[in-house]
Every structure is written in C-alpha cells, then in structure tokens.
Amino acid sequence: MRELSDHIFLIGFMGTGKSTVAKRLAEFYQVPRRDVDEEIVRKSKMPIVDIFQTQGEAHFRMVEREVLKELSKDGMPYGIISCGGGLALDDRNQKWMKERGTVILLLASPSTIYRRLKDDKSRPLLKDHMDQNYIEQLMKEREGRYHQAADLIIHTDHKNVKDLIDEIQTAIKERQGEQNVKEVLP
Ligand code: S3P
C-alpha cells in the first residue's frame, strides 16, 4: 500500500526538478500537491519577478514563510509540498518542515541547472546572472543550509523522472521503517 505518514517537502536549488517530481510523487501516492511559489503568485496576483521588483526580496520571503505554514498547517491532509529554492535557507522554515514531514533535497550539477534554465526569465535571482559560474557560486553559498534542512538527499543528474520516483519512494519506505523501529525501541 502506498501510504504517506507525513508531508513531503521538496527543496533544492532552482532547476533541480522539484515541480516535476512533486507532480509525479503526488500521482504516485495519490495525495494533493501544493506548490509554495504557485500559491504566492495566486495570492499576490503577480509573477514572482514582479514581486521581487516592486516589493523586494524581504517581502517575498515573508509571504513565502506564511504560505509554507498555510499549506502544511495542522489538519491539512498529508501531501507533496514543492518549495521555492530559497525557502529552506531560513531556520524557521527548516524547523517548521522538520516538525511536519520529511524534507527531500534534490541536487543537480551547475551545468545541468544552467542547461535547464538558460532561457528562463522567471527567476529574479538569475535574471542578470544567467551563467554557469554564478549558478555554481550561489549553489556553494547555499549548500550547507540545504544539507542541514534535508532528511533525504536525491541526486537527479542523468536520471529520468520514473527512476527518481522509484528512488524517492524506496528511501521514504526505509526511513518510515527506521522511524517505526525507533518508536518501538526508543
Ligand atoms: C528562488 C527560487 C524560485 C522562487 C524565487 C526565489 C530562490 O523557485 O522561489 O525566484 O531563492 O532560489 P524555484 O526554485 O522553483 O525556481
């Protein structure tokens, strides 16, 4: 039986495939999919680039924190929550996610990310720096925080979505098994 015992939060750098993986995981577990960025856009009635430009990043981060909480508050059915690339950098968000679910970090190499995003204009942080060196530098700056936030780490380079879903669901099963053992033998 495909059962989820808590929420799954997908985190990681822009272009690591969080949205695609979230859709397929939600189908696999037959649970709702929630996307923090999509909800921010819906609430703000403007694209993320415009939010950054007119209200600034600090405002965006505040809305992002609120939306994360709304989408995974008590009583929400367990689901797959896809998070924007900067969300897991915040201690408060990390703590919130750890208390409510399993945090999965998706990784990809800077060259893969560059290839996937080079023609994309929707990421304000890469808008004026769309080059592989900059992506690598920003990734390095964030690496420690991402790892700190993660319960499971999945490498996505050279893997198709089906393989990723298999790998993730096996890792979740193993983790659930380990947690059950911990409960029986504290
Ligand atoms: C951001 C990533 C974006 C979006 C915003 C900021 C970041 O989401 O939340 O542009 O700080 O890395 P994706 O990771 O879905 O591109």
PDB file of C-alpha atoms and ligand atoms in Angstrom:
ATOM      1  CA  MET A   1       0.000   0.000   0.000  1.00  0.00           C
ATOM      2  CA  ARG A   2       1.360   3.431  -0.913  1.00  0.00           C
ATOM      3  CA  GLU A   3       0.952   5.347   2.288  1.00  0.00           C
ATOM      4  CA  LEU A   4       2.334   8.659   3.444  1.00  0.00           C
ATOM      5  CA  SER A   5       2.709   9.125   7.177  1.00  0.00           C
ATOM      6  CA  ASP A   6       3.552  12.823   6.967  1.00  0.00           C
ATOM      7  CA  HIS A   7       4.046  15.624   4.446  1.00  0.00           C
ATOM      8  CA  ILE A   8       6.862  15.512   1.919  1.00  0.00           C
ATOM      9  CA  PHE A   9       8.669  18.802   1.377  1.00  0.00           C
ATOM     10  CA  LEU A  10      10.771  19.055  -1.779  1.00  0.00           C
ATOM     11  CA  ILE A  11      13.615  21.530  -1.511  1.00  0.00           C
ATOM     12  CA  GLY A  12      16.691  22.402  -3.566  1.00  0.00           C
ATOM     13  CA  PHE A  13      18.199  24.886  -5.951  1.00  0.00           C
ATOM     14  CA  MET A  14      16.214  26.362  -8.845  1.00  0.00           C
ATOM     15  CA  GLY A  15      16.004  23.941 -11.742  1.00  0.00           C
ATOM     16  CA  THR A  16      16.573  20.738  -9.777  1.00  0.00           C
ATOM     17  CA  GLY A  17      13.158  19.438 -10.877  1.00  0.00           C
ATOM     18  CA  LYS A  18      11.114  19.987  -7.691  1.00  0.00           C
ATOM     19  CA  SER A  19       7.870  20.818  -9.529  1.00  0.00           C
ATOM     20  CA  THR A  20       8.108  17.890 -11.941  1.00  0.00           C
ATOM     21  CA  VAL A  21       8.999  15.435  -9.188  1.00  0.00           C
ATOM     22  CA  ALA A  22       6.210  16.843  -6.969  1.00  0.00           C
ATOM     23  CA  LYS A  23       3.596  16.194  -9.658  1.00  0.00           C
ATOM     24  CA  ARG A  24       4.705  12.620 -10.201  1.00  0.00           C
ATOM     25  CA  LEU A  25       5.051  11.883  -6.483  1.00  0.00           C
ATOM     26  CA  ALA A  26       1.555  13.238  -5.819  1.00  0.00           C
ATOM     27  CA  GLU A  27       0.201  10.923  -8.534  1.00  0.00           C
ATOM     28  CA  PHE A  28       2.150   8.011  -7.130  1.00  0.00           C
ATOM     29  CA  TYR A  29       0.895   8.458  -3.560  1.00  0.00           C
ATOM     30  CA  GLN A  30      -2.485   9.812  -4.684  1.00  0.00           C
ATOM     31  CA  VAL A  31      -2.212  12.788  -2.371  1.00  0.00           C
ATOM     32  CA  PRO A  32      -2.579  16.530  -3.009  1.00  0.00           C
ATOM     33  CA  ARG A  33       0.304  18.521  -4.476  1.00  0.00           C
ATOM     34  CA  ARG A  34       0.894  22.009  -3.167  1.00  0.00           C
ATOM     35  CA  ASP A  35       3.373  24.473  -4.637  1.00  0.00           C
ATOM     36  CA  VAL A  36       4.548  27.364  -2.475  1.00  0.00           C
ATOM     37  CA  ASP A  37       5.537  29.594  -5.424  1.00  0.00           C
ATOM     38  CA  GLU A  38       2.273  28.967  -7.277  1.00  0.00           C
ATOM     39  CA  GLU A  39       0.333  29.916  -4.152  1.00  0.00           C
ATOM     40  CA  ILE A  40       2.405  33.102  -3.691  1.00  0.00           C
ATOM     41  CA  VAL A  41       1.657  34.104  -7.288  1.00  0.00           C
ATOM     42  CA  ARG A  42      -2.045  33.354  -6.833  1.00  0.00           C
ATOM     43  CA  LYS A  43      -2.253  35.370  -3.619  1.00  0.00           C
ATOM     44  CA  SER A  44      -0.160  38.297  -4.857  1.00  0.00           C
ATOM     45  CA  LYS A  45      -1.785  38.282  -8.298  1.00  0.00           C
ATOM     46  CA  MET A  46       1.567  38.880  -9.950  1.00  0.00           C
ATOM     47  CA  PRO A  47       4.533  36.840 -11.149  1.00  0.00           C
ATOM     48  CA  ILE A  48       7.476  36.304  -8.796  1.00  0.00           C
ATOM     49  CA  VAL A  49       9.804  38.536 -10.855  1.00  0.00           C
ATOM     50  CA  ASP A  50       7.327  41.391 -10.338  1.00  0.00           C
ATOM     51  CA  ILE A  51       7.039  40.739  -6.594  1.00  0.00           C
ATOM     52  CA  PHE A  52      10.826  40.952  -6.287  1.00  0.00           C
ATOM     53  CA  GLN A  53      10.913  44.097  -8.390  1.00  0.00           C
ATOM     54  CA  THR A  54       8.060  46.026  -6.781  1.00  0.00           C
ATOM     55  CA  GLN A  55       8.119  44.770  -3.190  1.00  0.00           C
ATOM     56  CA  GLY A  56      11.600  43.380  -2.747  1.00  0.00           C
ATOM     57  CA  GLU A  57      13.011  40.032  -1.729  1.00  0.00           C
ATOM     58  CA  ALA A  58      12.389  40.525   2.008  1.00  0.00           C
ATOM     59  CA  HIS A  59       8.668  40.897   1.360  1.00  0.00           C
ATOM     60  CA  PHE A  60       8.692  37.801  -0.869  1.00  0.00           C
ATOM     61  CA  ARG A  61      10.431  35.795   1.883  1.00  0.00           C
ATOM     62  CA  MET A  62       7.792  36.879   4.395  1.00  0.00           C
ATOM     63  CA  VAL A  63       4.922  35.787   2.135  1.00  0.00           C
ATOM     64  CA  GLU A  64       6.825  32.582   1.371  1.00  0.00           C
ATOM     65  CA  ARG A  65       7.014  31.762   5.091  1.00  0.00           C
ATOM     66  CA  GLU A  66       3.301  32.419   5.574  1.00  0.00           C
ATOM     67  CA  VAL A  67       2.339  30.317   2.570  1.00  0.00           C
ATOM     68  CA  LEU A  68       4.539  27.408   3.710  1.00  0.00           C
ATOM     69  CA  LYS A  69       2.681  27.445   7.026  1.00  0.00           C
ATOM     70  CA  GLU A  70      -0.735  27.650   5.406  1.00  0.00           C
ATOM     71  CA  LEU A  71      -0.047  24.763   3.068  1.00  0.00           C
ATOM     72  CA  SER A  72       1.143  22.439   5.829  1.00  0.00           C
ATOM     73  CA  LYS A  73      -0.794  23.620   8.869  1.00  0.00           C
ATOM     74  CA  ASP A  74      -2.375  21.147  11.289  1.00  0.00           C
ATOM     75  CA  GLY A  75      -5.359  19.425   9.764  1.00  0.00           C
ATOM     76  CA  MET A  76      -4.120  19.656   6.172  1.00  0.00           C
ATOM     77  CA  PRO A  77      -4.165  16.190   4.586  1.00  0.00           C
ATOM     78  CA  TYR A  78      -0.646  14.887   4.005  1.00  0.00           C
ATOM     79  CA  GLY A  79       0.644  15.962   0.629  1.00  0.00           C
ATOM     80  CA  ILE A  80       3.648  16.812  -1.504  1.00  0.00           C
ATOM     81  CA  ILE A  81       4.800  20.370  -0.970  1.00  0.00           C
ATOM     82  CA  SER A  82       7.115  21.847  -3.532  1.00  0.00           C
ATOM     83  CA  CYS A  83       9.208  24.725  -2.140  1.00  0.00           C
ATOM     84  CA  GLY A  84      10.978  27.582  -3.910  1.00  0.00           C
ATOM     85  CA  GLY A  85      14.775  27.355  -3.981  1.00  0.00           C
ATOM     86  CA  GLY A  86      15.376  29.854  -1.181  1.00  0.00           C
ATOM     87  CA  LEU A  87      12.745  28.657   1.281  1.00  0.00           C
ATOM     88  CA  ALA A  88      14.874  26.078   3.080  1.00  0.00           C
ATOM     89  CA  LEU A  89      17.624  28.616   3.805  1.00  0.00           C
ATOM     90  CA  ASP A  90      15.561  30.097   6.640  1.00  0.00           C
ATOM     91  CA  ASP A  91      15.943  28.479  10.090  1.00  0.00           C
ATOM     92  CA  ARG A  92      12.270  28.992  10.913  1.00  0.00           C
ATOM     93  CA  ASN A  93      11.189  27.270   7.719  1.00  0.00           C
ATOM     94  CA  GLN A  94      13.633  24.428   8.336  1.00  0.00           C
ATOM     95  CA  LYS A  95      12.258  23.864  11.824  1.00  0.00           C
ATOM     96  CA  TRP A  96       8.651  24.036  10.611  1.00  0.00           C
ATOM     97  CA  MET A  97       9.266  21.434   7.887  1.00  0.00           C
ATOM     98  CA  LYS A  98      11.231  19.066  10.143  1.00  0.00           C
ATOM     99  CA  GLU A  99       8.374  19.044  12.633  1.00  0.00           C
ATOM    100  CA  ARG A 100       5.780  18.273   9.999  1.00  0.00           C
ATOM    101  CA  GLY A 101       7.276  15.949   7.488  1.00  0.00           C
ATOM    102  CA  THR A 102      10.136  14.536   5.517  1.00  0.00           C
ATOM    103  CA  VAL A 103      12.371  17.036   3.769  1.00  0.00           C
ATOM    104  CA  ILE A 104      13.825  15.818   0.486  1.00  0.00           C
ATOM    105  CA  LEU A 105      16.690  17.726  -1.099  1.00  0.00           C
ATOM    106  CA  LEU A 106      17.012  17.426  -4.878  1.00  0.00           C
ATOM    107  CA  LEU A 107      20.503  18.040  -6.255  1.00  0.00           C
ATOM    108  CA  ALA A 108      21.769  18.724  -9.764  1.00  0.00           C
ATOM    109  CA  SER A 109      25.108  19.923 -11.104  1.00  0.00           C
ATOM    110  CA  PRO A 110      25.547  23.595 -12.094  1.00  0.00           C
ATOM    111  CA  SER A 111      25.860  22.579 -15.753  1.00  0.00           C
ATOM    112  CA  THR A 112      22.546  20.680 -15.641  1.00  0.00           C
ATOM    113  CA  ILE A 113      20.872  23.635 -13.958  1.00  0.00           C
ATOM    114  CA  TYR A 114      22.305  26.061 -16.469  1.00  0.00           C
ATOM    115  CA  ARG A 115      21.131  23.881 -19.351  1.00  0.00           C
ATOM    116  CA  ARG A 116      17.619  23.683 -17.893  1.00  0.00           C
ATOM    117  CA  LEU A 117      17.272  27.372 -17.040  1.00  0.00           C
ATOM    118  CA  LYS A 118      19.327  29.265 -19.608  1.00  0.00           C
ATOM    119  CA  ASP A 119      16.295  30.598 -21.488  1.00  0.00           C
ATOM    120  CA  ASP A 120      14.144  31.099 -18.408  1.00  0.00           C
ATOM    121  CA  LYS A 121      13.185  34.639 -17.433  1.00  0.00           C
ATOM    122  CA  SER A 122      11.043  33.808 -14.419  1.00  0.00           C
ATOM    123  CA  ARG A 123      13.812  33.532 -11.789  1.00  0.00           C
ATOM    124  CA  PRO A 124      14.640  37.007 -10.463  1.00  0.00           C
ATOM    125  CA  LEU A 125      17.861  35.842  -8.782  1.00  0.00           C
ATOM    126  CA  LEU A 126      19.292  34.610 -12.077  1.00  0.00           C
ATOM    127  CA  LYS A 127      17.813  37.283 -14.303  1.00  0.00           C
ATOM    128  CA  ASP A 128      21.017  39.304 -14.650  1.00  0.00           C
ATOM    129  CA  HIS A 129      23.428  36.446 -13.954  1.00  0.00           C
ATOM    130  CA  MET A 130      22.429  33.612 -16.199  1.00  0.00           C
ATOM    131  CA  ASP A 131      25.773  31.869 -16.341  1.00  0.00           C
ATOM    132  CA  GLN A 132      27.143  28.639 -15.004  1.00  0.00           C
ATOM    133  CA  ASN A 133      29.781  30.255 -12.763  1.00  0.00           C
ATOM    134  CA  TYR A 134      27.230  32.354 -10.980  1.00  0.00           C
ATOM    135  CA  ILE A 135      24.930  29.338 -10.504  1.00  0.00           C
ATOM    136  CA  GLU A 136      27.857  27.383  -9.085  1.00  0.00           C
ATOM    137  CA  GLN A 137      28.780  30.194  -6.720  1.00  0.00           C
ATOM    138  CA  LEU A 138      25.219  30.656  -5.422  1.00  0.00           C
ATOM    139  CA  MET A 139      24.847  26.901  -5.016  1.00  0.00           C
ATOM    140  CA  LYS A 140      28.064  26.739  -2.967  1.00  0.00           C
ATOM    141  CA  GLU A 141      26.800  29.543  -0.731  1.00  0.00           C
ATOM    142  CA  ARG A 142      23.587  27.635  -0.115  1.00  0.00           C
ATOM    143  CA  GLU A 143      24.924  24.103   0.057  1.00  0.00           C
ATOM    144  CA  GLY A 144      25.404  23.894   3.822  1.00  0.00           C
ATOM    145  CA  ARG A 145      21.929  25.221   4.582  1.00  0.00           C
ATOM    146  CA  TYR A 146      20.291  22.821   2.142  1.00  0.00           C
ATOM    147  CA  HIS A 147      22.050  19.834   3.670  1.00  0.00           C
ATOM    148  CA  GLN A 148      21.166  20.985   7.152  1.00  0.00           C
ATOM    149  CA  ALA A 149      17.487  21.108   6.180  1.00  0.00           C
ATOM    150  CA  ALA A 150      17.375  17.725   4.455  1.00  0.00           C
ATOM    151  CA  ASP A 151      16.243  14.336   5.751  1.00  0.00           C
ATOM    152  CA  LEU A 152      16.909  12.661   2.406  1.00  0.00           C
ATOM    153  CA  ILE A 153      19.193  13.676  -0.457  1.00  0.00           C
ATOM    154  CA  ILE A 154      18.483  12.679  -4.045  1.00  0.00           C
ATOM    155  CA  HIS A 155      20.875  13.255  -6.973  1.00  0.00           C
ATOM    156  CA  THR A 156      18.908  13.988 -10.134  1.00  0.00           C
ATOM    157  CA  ASP A 157      21.635  14.226 -12.798  1.00  0.00           C
ATOM    158  CA  HIS A 158      21.223  11.718 -15.642  1.00  0.00           C
ATOM    159  CA  LYS A 159      18.095  10.164 -14.135  1.00  0.00           C
ATOM    160  CA  ASN A 160      14.614  10.148 -15.604  1.00  0.00           C
ATOM    161  CA  VAL A 161      11.559  11.029 -13.533  1.00  0.00           C
ATOM    162  CA  LYS A 162      10.457   7.426 -13.163  1.00  0.00           C
ATOM    163  CA  ASP A 163      13.829   6.423 -11.685  1.00  0.00           C
ATOM    164  CA  LEU A 164      13.676   9.387  -9.342  1.00  0.00           C
ATOM    165  CA  ILE A 165      10.205   8.431  -8.106  1.00  0.00           C
ATOM    166  CA  ASP A 166      11.367   4.828  -7.507  1.00  0.00           C
ATOM    167  CA  GLU A 167      14.413   6.047  -5.627  1.00  0.00           C
ATOM    168  CA  ILE A 168      12.440   8.507  -3.516  1.00  0.00           C
ATOM    169  CA  GLN A 169       9.697   6.078  -2.569  1.00  0.00           C
ATOM    170  CA  THR A 170      12.270   3.437  -1.566  1.00  0.00           C
ATOM    171  CA  ALA A 171      14.091   6.000   0.564  1.00  0.00           C
ATOM    172  CA  ILE A 172      10.822   7.090   2.195  1.00  0.00           C
ATOM    173  CA  LYS A 173       9.862   3.499   2.957  1.00  0.00           C
ATOM    174  CA  GLU A 174      13.250   2.840   4.539  1.00  0.00           C
ATOM    175  CA  ARG A 175      13.012   5.990   6.593  1.00  0.00           C
ATOM    176  CA  GLN A 176       9.499   5.123   7.781  1.00  0.00           C
ATOM    177  CA  GLY A 177      10.782   1.676   8.765  1.00  0.00           C
ATOM    178  CA  GLU A 178      13.651   3.216  10.726  1.00  0.00           C
ATOM    179  CA  GLN A 179      11.287   5.584  12.469  1.00  0.00           C
ATOM    180  CA  ASN A 180       8.961   2.726  13.454  1.00  0.00           C
ATOM    181  CA  VAL A 181      11.913   0.841  14.933  1.00  0.00           C
ATOM    182  CA  LYS A 182      12.879   3.947  16.905  1.00  0.00           C
ATOM    183  CA  GLU A 183       9.354   4.160  18.309  1.00  0.00           C
ATOM    184  CA  VAL A 184       9.365   0.529  19.415  1.00  0.00           C
ATOM    185  CA  LEU A 185      12.937   0.666  20.743  1.00  0.00           C
ATOM    186  CA  PRO A 186      13.485   4.217  21.893  1.00  0.00           C
TER     187      PRO A 186
HETATM  188  C1  S3P B   1      14.174  31.266  -5.546  1.00  0.00           C
HETATM  189  C2  S3P B   1      13.678  30.194  -6.269  1.00  0.00           C
HETATM  190  C3  S3P B   1      12.417  30.260  -7.013  1.00  0.00           C
HETATM  191  C4  S3P B   1      11.482  31.316  -6.423  1.00  0.00           C
HETATM  192  C5  S3P B   1      12.201  32.617  -6.299  1.00  0.00           C
HETATM  193  C6  S3P B   1      13.440  32.539  -5.412  1.00  0.00           C
HETATM  194  C7  S3P B   1      15.471  31.113  -4.837  1.00  0.00           C
HETATM  195  O1  S3P B   1      11.767  28.995  -7.009  1.00  0.00           O
HETATM  196  O2  S3P B   1      11.001  30.905  -5.161  1.00  0.00           O
HETATM  197  O3  S3P B   1      12.537  33.021  -7.585  1.00  0.00           O
HETATM  198  O4  S3P B   1      15.785  31.944  -3.958  1.00  0.00           O
HETATM  199  O5  S3P B   1      16.194  30.141  -5.138  1.00  0.00           O
HETATM  200  P1  S3P B   1      12.277  27.711  -7.855  1.00  0.00           P
HETATM  201  O6  S3P B   1      13.303  27.005  -7.037  1.00  0.00           O
HETATM  202  O7  S3P B   1      11.048  26.880  -8.023  1.00  0.00           O
HETATM  203  O8  S3P B   1      12.817  28.213  -9.132  1.00  0.00           O
END
